[in-house]
Amino acid sequence: MATLEKGITRNGTGYSGKTWNILGQVYFPKAVTDSTFAFETNSDPGQFVPVHIHPTQDEFILVQDGMLDLKLDGVWVQAKAGDLVRLPRGISHGYFNKSDKPARALFWVSPTQKLRSAVQSASQSDGCRGNRPHLRRARGELPAPRGQ
């Protein structure tokens, strides 16, 4: 069981110095335990994460800079800096930076389950290349695996 370590994960860095790059977006894992997984995303204009579902996890997004267009349960909404997006388990959702400026957000998911390992395996910084299932899921070509 992973326990939360006290301390500070500094701005612009990831926990234990980790940085992930998934489909061109930079992710900084901020804290990881069995009960929660927090990570920062940095999305340039035009970048997105396609609509997907976490059937057994709640997710939150705190927009820190810029704005994100989100498709939540089939409805388009917009979140700006300072807004908190609440995503109960089982709700379809995806986020899109449709603006002309970068966006930065803090995400956290509870419980962690397999999401951390899925994000880590999709990261190009961990040597992931090619047309693997997790990349096809990220492009919306395959449904999300069960339990994520």
PDB file of C-alpha atoms in Angstrom:
ATOM      1  CA  MET A   1       0.000   0.000   0.000  1.00  0.00           C
ATOM      2  CA  ALA A   2       1.436   3.371  -1.028  1.00  0.00           C
ATOM      3  CA  THR A   3       1.251   5.954   1.747  1.00  0.00           C
ATOM      4  CA  LEU A   4       1.390   9.689   1.337  1.00  0.00           C
ATOM      5  CA  GLU A   5       4.792  11.184   2.061  1.00  0.00           C
ATOM      6  CA  LYS A   6       4.924  14.612   3.637  1.00  0.00           C
ATOM      7  CA  GLY A   7       6.538  17.362   1.639  1.00  0.00           C
ATOM      8  CA  ILE A   8       6.099  19.712  -1.312  1.00  0.00           C
ATOM      9  CA  THR A   9       6.040  18.914  -4.991  1.00  0.00           C
ATOM     10  CA  ARG A  10       7.305  22.163  -6.490  1.00  0.00           C
ATOM     11  CA  ASN A  11       5.668  24.087  -9.304  1.00  0.00           C
ATOM     12  CA  GLY A  12       6.811  22.834 -12.708  1.00  0.00           C
ATOM     13  CA  THR A  13       8.055  19.514 -11.335  1.00  0.00           C
ATOM     14  CA  GLY A  14       6.694  16.057 -10.706  1.00  0.00           C
ATOM     15  CA  TYR A  15       6.826  13.865  -7.627  1.00  0.00           C
ATOM     16  CA  SER A  16      10.261  12.242  -7.347  1.00  0.00           C
ATOM     17  CA  GLY A  17      11.366  14.264 -10.395  1.00  0.00           C
ATOM     18  CA  LYS A  18       9.023  12.438 -12.805  1.00  0.00           C
ATOM     19  CA  THR A  19       7.649  14.070 -15.949  1.00  0.00           C
ATOM     20  CA  TRP A  20       5.469  12.303 -18.497  1.00  0.00           C
ATOM     21  CA  ASN A  21       4.748  13.235 -22.106  1.00  0.00           C
ATOM     22  CA  ILE A  22       1.556  11.755 -23.515  1.00  0.00           C
ATOM     23  CA  LEU A  23       0.597  12.655 -27.068  1.00  0.00           C
ATOM     24  CA  GLY A  24       2.563  15.884 -26.737  1.00  0.00           C
ATOM     25  CA  GLN A  25       1.062  16.980 -23.421  1.00  0.00           C
ATOM     26  CA  VAL A  26       3.323  17.355 -20.392  1.00  0.00           C
ATOM     27  CA  TYR A  27       2.130  15.686 -17.189  1.00  0.00           C
ATOM     28  CA  PHE A  28       3.675  16.187 -13.748  1.00  0.00           C
ATOM     29  CA  PRO A  29       2.582  13.549 -11.213  1.00  0.00           C
ATOM     30  CA  LYS A  30       2.153  15.488  -7.959  1.00  0.00           C
ATOM     31  CA  ALA A  31       1.162  12.822  -5.403  1.00  0.00           C
ATOM     32  CA  VAL A  32       0.409   9.110  -5.595  1.00  0.00           C
ATOM     33  CA  THR A  33      -1.200   6.852  -2.985  1.00  0.00           C
ATOM     34  CA  ASP A  34      -3.637   3.956  -3.178  1.00  0.00           C
ATOM     35  CA  SER A  35      -6.481   6.340  -2.350  1.00  0.00           C
ATOM     36  CA  THR A  36      -5.660   9.245  -4.677  1.00  0.00           C
ATOM     37  CA  PHE A  37      -3.569  10.223  -7.681  1.00  0.00           C
ATOM     38  CA  ALA A  38      -2.886  13.922  -8.387  1.00  0.00           C
ATOM     39  CA  PHE A  39      -1.193  15.223 -11.529  1.00  0.00           C
ATOM     40  CA  GLU A  40      -0.750  18.500 -13.389  1.00  0.00           C
ATOM     41  CA  THR A  41      -1.397  18.764 -17.101  1.00  0.00           C
ATOM     42  CA  ASN A  42      -0.067  21.366 -19.501  1.00  0.00           C
ATOM     43  CA  SER A  43      -2.097  21.576 -22.692  1.00  0.00           C
ATOM     44  CA  ASP A  44      -1.120  23.703 -25.669  1.00  0.00           C
ATOM     45  CA  PRO A  45      -3.824  25.073 -27.968  1.00  0.00           C
ATOM     46  CA  GLY A  46      -5.465  22.237 -29.894  1.00  0.00           C
ATOM     47  CA  GLN A  47      -4.455  19.485 -27.463  1.00  0.00           C
ATOM     48  CA  PHE A  48      -7.087  17.278 -25.861  1.00  0.00           C
ATOM     49  CA  VAL A  49      -7.942  14.062 -24.070  1.00  0.00           C
ATOM     50  CA  PRO A  50     -10.843  12.306 -25.806  1.00  0.00           C
ATOM     51  CA  VAL A  51     -14.092  11.404 -24.095  1.00  0.00           C
ATOM     52  CA  HIS A  52     -13.732   8.438 -21.764  1.00  0.00           C
ATOM     53  CA  ILE A  53     -15.240   7.018 -18.546  1.00  0.00           C
ATOM     54  CA  HIS A  54     -13.847   6.016 -15.148  1.00  0.00           C
ATOM     55  CA  PRO A  55     -16.570   3.634 -13.919  1.00  0.00           C
ATOM     56  CA  THR A  56     -15.094   3.204 -10.429  1.00  0.00           C
ATOM     57  CA  GLN A  57     -13.285   6.499  -9.795  1.00  0.00           C
ATOM     58  CA  ASP A  58     -14.242  10.093  -9.045  1.00  0.00           C
ATOM     59  CA  GLU A  59     -12.150  12.754 -10.795  1.00  0.00           C
ATOM     60  CA  PHE A  60     -11.611  16.462 -10.183  1.00  0.00           C
ATOM     61  CA  ILE A  61      -9.985  19.129 -12.355  1.00  0.00           C
ATOM     62  CA  LEU A  62      -8.829  22.466 -10.948  1.00  0.00           C
ATOM     63  CA  VAL A  63      -8.066  24.760 -13.875  1.00  0.00           C
ATOM     64  CA  GLN A  64      -5.021  26.810 -12.880  1.00  0.00           C
ATOM     65  CA  ASP A  65      -4.284  28.816 -16.052  1.00  0.00           C
ATOM     66  CA  GLY A  66      -6.214  29.334 -19.260  1.00  0.00           C
ATOM     67  CA  MET A  67      -9.456  27.525 -19.968  1.00  0.00           C
ATOM     68  CA  LEU A  68     -10.647  24.102 -21.001  1.00  0.00           C
ATOM     69  CA  ASP A  69     -13.694  23.074 -22.980  1.00  0.00           C
ATOM     70  CA  LEU A  70     -15.084  19.867 -21.541  1.00  0.00           C
ATOM     71  CA  LYS A  71     -17.643  17.412 -22.797  1.00  0.00           C
ATOM     72  CA  LEU A  72     -19.356  16.144 -19.646  1.00  0.00           C
ATOM     73  CA  ASP A  73     -21.964  13.442 -20.043  1.00  0.00           C
ATOM     74  CA  GLY A  74     -22.623  14.648 -23.612  1.00  0.00           C
ATOM     75  CA  VAL A  75     -22.860  18.369 -22.741  1.00  0.00           C
ATOM     76  CA  TRP A  76     -20.228  20.990 -23.626  1.00  0.00           C
ATOM     77  CA  VAL A  77     -19.123  23.257 -20.757  1.00  0.00           C
ATOM     78  CA  GLN A  78     -16.198  25.593 -20.252  1.00  0.00           C
ATOM     79  CA  ALA A  79     -13.959  25.853 -17.165  1.00  0.00           C
ATOM     80  CA  LYS A  80     -11.690  28.850 -16.591  1.00  0.00           C
ATOM     81  CA  ALA A  81      -8.776  29.496 -14.220  1.00  0.00           C
ATOM     82  CA  GLY A  82      -9.936  28.914 -10.648  1.00  0.00           C
ATOM     83  CA  ASP A  83     -12.876  26.671 -11.600  1.00  0.00           C
ATOM     84  CA  LEU A  84     -13.186  23.169 -10.152  1.00  0.00           C
ATOM     85  CA  VAL A  85     -14.720  20.488 -12.369  1.00  0.00           C
ATOM     86  CA  ARG A  86     -16.333  17.545 -10.506  1.00  0.00           C
ATOM     87  CA  LEU A  87     -16.618  14.251 -12.379  1.00  0.00           C
ATOM     88  CA  PRO A  88     -18.461  11.521 -10.496  1.00  0.00           C
ATOM     89  CA  ARG A  89     -17.566   7.968 -11.450  1.00  0.00           C
ATOM     90  CA  GLY A  90     -19.413   6.704 -14.504  1.00  0.00           C
ATOM     91  CA  ILE A  91     -19.752  10.123 -16.202  1.00  0.00           C
ATOM     92  CA  SER A  92     -18.324  10.357 -19.720  1.00  0.00           C
ATOM     93  CA  HIS A  93     -15.873  13.223 -20.032  1.00  0.00           C
ATOM     94  CA  GLY A  94     -13.063  14.619 -22.137  1.00  0.00           C
ATOM     95  CA  TYR A  95     -11.212  17.913 -22.157  1.00  0.00           C
ATOM     96  CA  PHE A  96     -10.056  20.088 -25.021  1.00  0.00           C
ATOM     97  CA  ASN A  97      -7.945  23.238 -25.212  1.00  0.00           C
ATOM     98  CA  LYS A  98      -9.828  25.060 -27.963  1.00  0.00           C
ATOM     99  CA  SER A  99      -8.309  28.422 -27.051  1.00  0.00           C
ATOM    100  CA  ASP A 100      -5.255  30.115 -28.523  1.00  0.00           C
ATOM    101  CA  LYS A 101      -3.378  30.016 -25.186  1.00  0.00           C
ATOM    102  CA  PRO A 102      -1.862  27.186 -23.105  1.00  0.00           C
ATOM    103  CA  ALA A 103      -3.917  25.721 -20.262  1.00  0.00           C
ATOM    104  CA  ARG A 104      -2.684  24.203 -17.023  1.00  0.00           C
ATOM    105  CA  ALA A 105      -4.782  22.136 -14.625  1.00  0.00           C
ATOM    106  CA  LEU A 106      -4.441  19.977 -11.542  1.00  0.00           C
ATOM    107  CA  PHE A 107      -6.273  16.653 -11.808  1.00  0.00           C
ATOM    108  CA  TRP A 108      -6.896  14.156  -9.063  1.00  0.00           C
ATOM    109  CA  VAL A 109      -8.586  10.816  -9.142  1.00  0.00           C
ATOM    110  CA  SER A 110      -9.845   8.700  -6.254  1.00  0.00           C
ATOM    111  CA  PRO A 111      -9.193   5.864  -5.746  1.00  0.00           C
ATOM    112  CA  THR A 112      -6.026   5.528  -7.830  1.00  0.00           C
ATOM    113  CA  GLN A 113      -6.580   1.924  -8.994  1.00  0.00           C
ATOM    114  CA  LYS A 114      -4.838   1.375 -12.358  1.00  0.00           C
ATOM    115  CA  LEU A 115      -4.880   4.955 -13.634  1.00  0.00           C
ATOM    116  CA  ARG A 116      -1.332   5.820 -12.556  1.00  0.00           C
ATOM    117  CA  SER A 117       0.122   2.778 -14.291  1.00  0.00           C
ATOM    118  CA  ALA A 118      -1.963   3.468 -17.418  1.00  0.00           C
ATOM    119  CA  VAL A 119      -0.747   7.073 -17.584  1.00  0.00           C
ATOM    120  CA  GLN A 120       2.825   6.008 -16.933  1.00  0.00           C
ATOM    121  CA  SER A 121       2.725   3.312 -19.618  1.00  0.00           C
ATOM    122  CA  ALA A 122       1.322   5.798 -22.142  1.00  0.00           C
ATOM    123  CA  SER A 123       4.133   8.239 -21.484  1.00  0.00           C
ATOM    124  CA  GLN A 124       6.636   8.723 -24.283  1.00  0.00           C
ATOM    125  CA  SER A 125       9.260   9.536 -21.655  1.00  0.00           C
ATOM    126  CA  ASP A 126       9.022   5.913 -20.535  1.00  0.00           C
ATOM    127  CA  GLY A 127       9.901   4.618 -24.010  1.00  0.00           C
ATOM    128  CA  CYS A 128       6.365   4.069 -25.319  1.00  0.00           C
ATOM    129  CA  ARG A 129       6.197   4.148 -29.104  1.00  0.00           C
ATOM    130  CA  GLY A 130       3.917   2.978 -31.862  1.00  0.00           C
ATOM    131  CA  ASN A 131       0.283   2.039 -32.233  1.00  0.00           C
ATOM    132  CA  ARG A 132      -0.288   0.382 -28.863  1.00  0.00           C
ATOM    133  CA  PRO A 133      -3.778  -0.059 -27.374  1.00  0.00           C
ATOM    134  CA  HIS A 134      -3.377   2.715 -24.771  1.00  0.00           C
ATOM    135  CA  LEU A 135      -2.419   5.177 -27.534  1.00  0.00           C
ATOM    136  CA  ARG A 136      -5.388   4.078 -29.610  1.00  0.00           C
ATOM    137  CA  ARG A 137      -7.618   4.605 -26.548  1.00  0.00           C
ATOM    138  CA  ALA A 138      -6.172   8.104 -26.081  1.00  0.00           C
ATOM    139  CA  ARG A 139      -7.045   8.906 -29.701  1.00  0.00           C
ATOM    140  CA  GLY A 140     -10.604   7.651 -29.111  1.00  0.00           C
ATOM    141  CA  GLU A 141     -10.195   4.599 -31.347  1.00  0.00           C
ATOM    142  CA  LEU A 142     -10.823   2.103 -28.527  1.00  0.00           C
ATOM    143  CA  PRO A 143     -12.986   2.280 -25.371  1.00  0.00           C
ATOM    144  CA  ALA A 144     -11.337   2.744 -21.977  1.00  0.00           C
ATOM    145  CA  PRO A 145     -10.464  -0.517 -20.220  1.00  0.00           C
ATOM    146  CA  ARG A 146     -12.703  -1.619 -17.377  1.00  0.00           C
ATOM    147  CA  GLY A 147     -11.875  -0.204 -13.942  1.00  0.00           C
ATOM    148  CA  GLN A 148     -10.266   3.019 -15.155  1.00  0.00           C
TER     149      GLN A 148
END
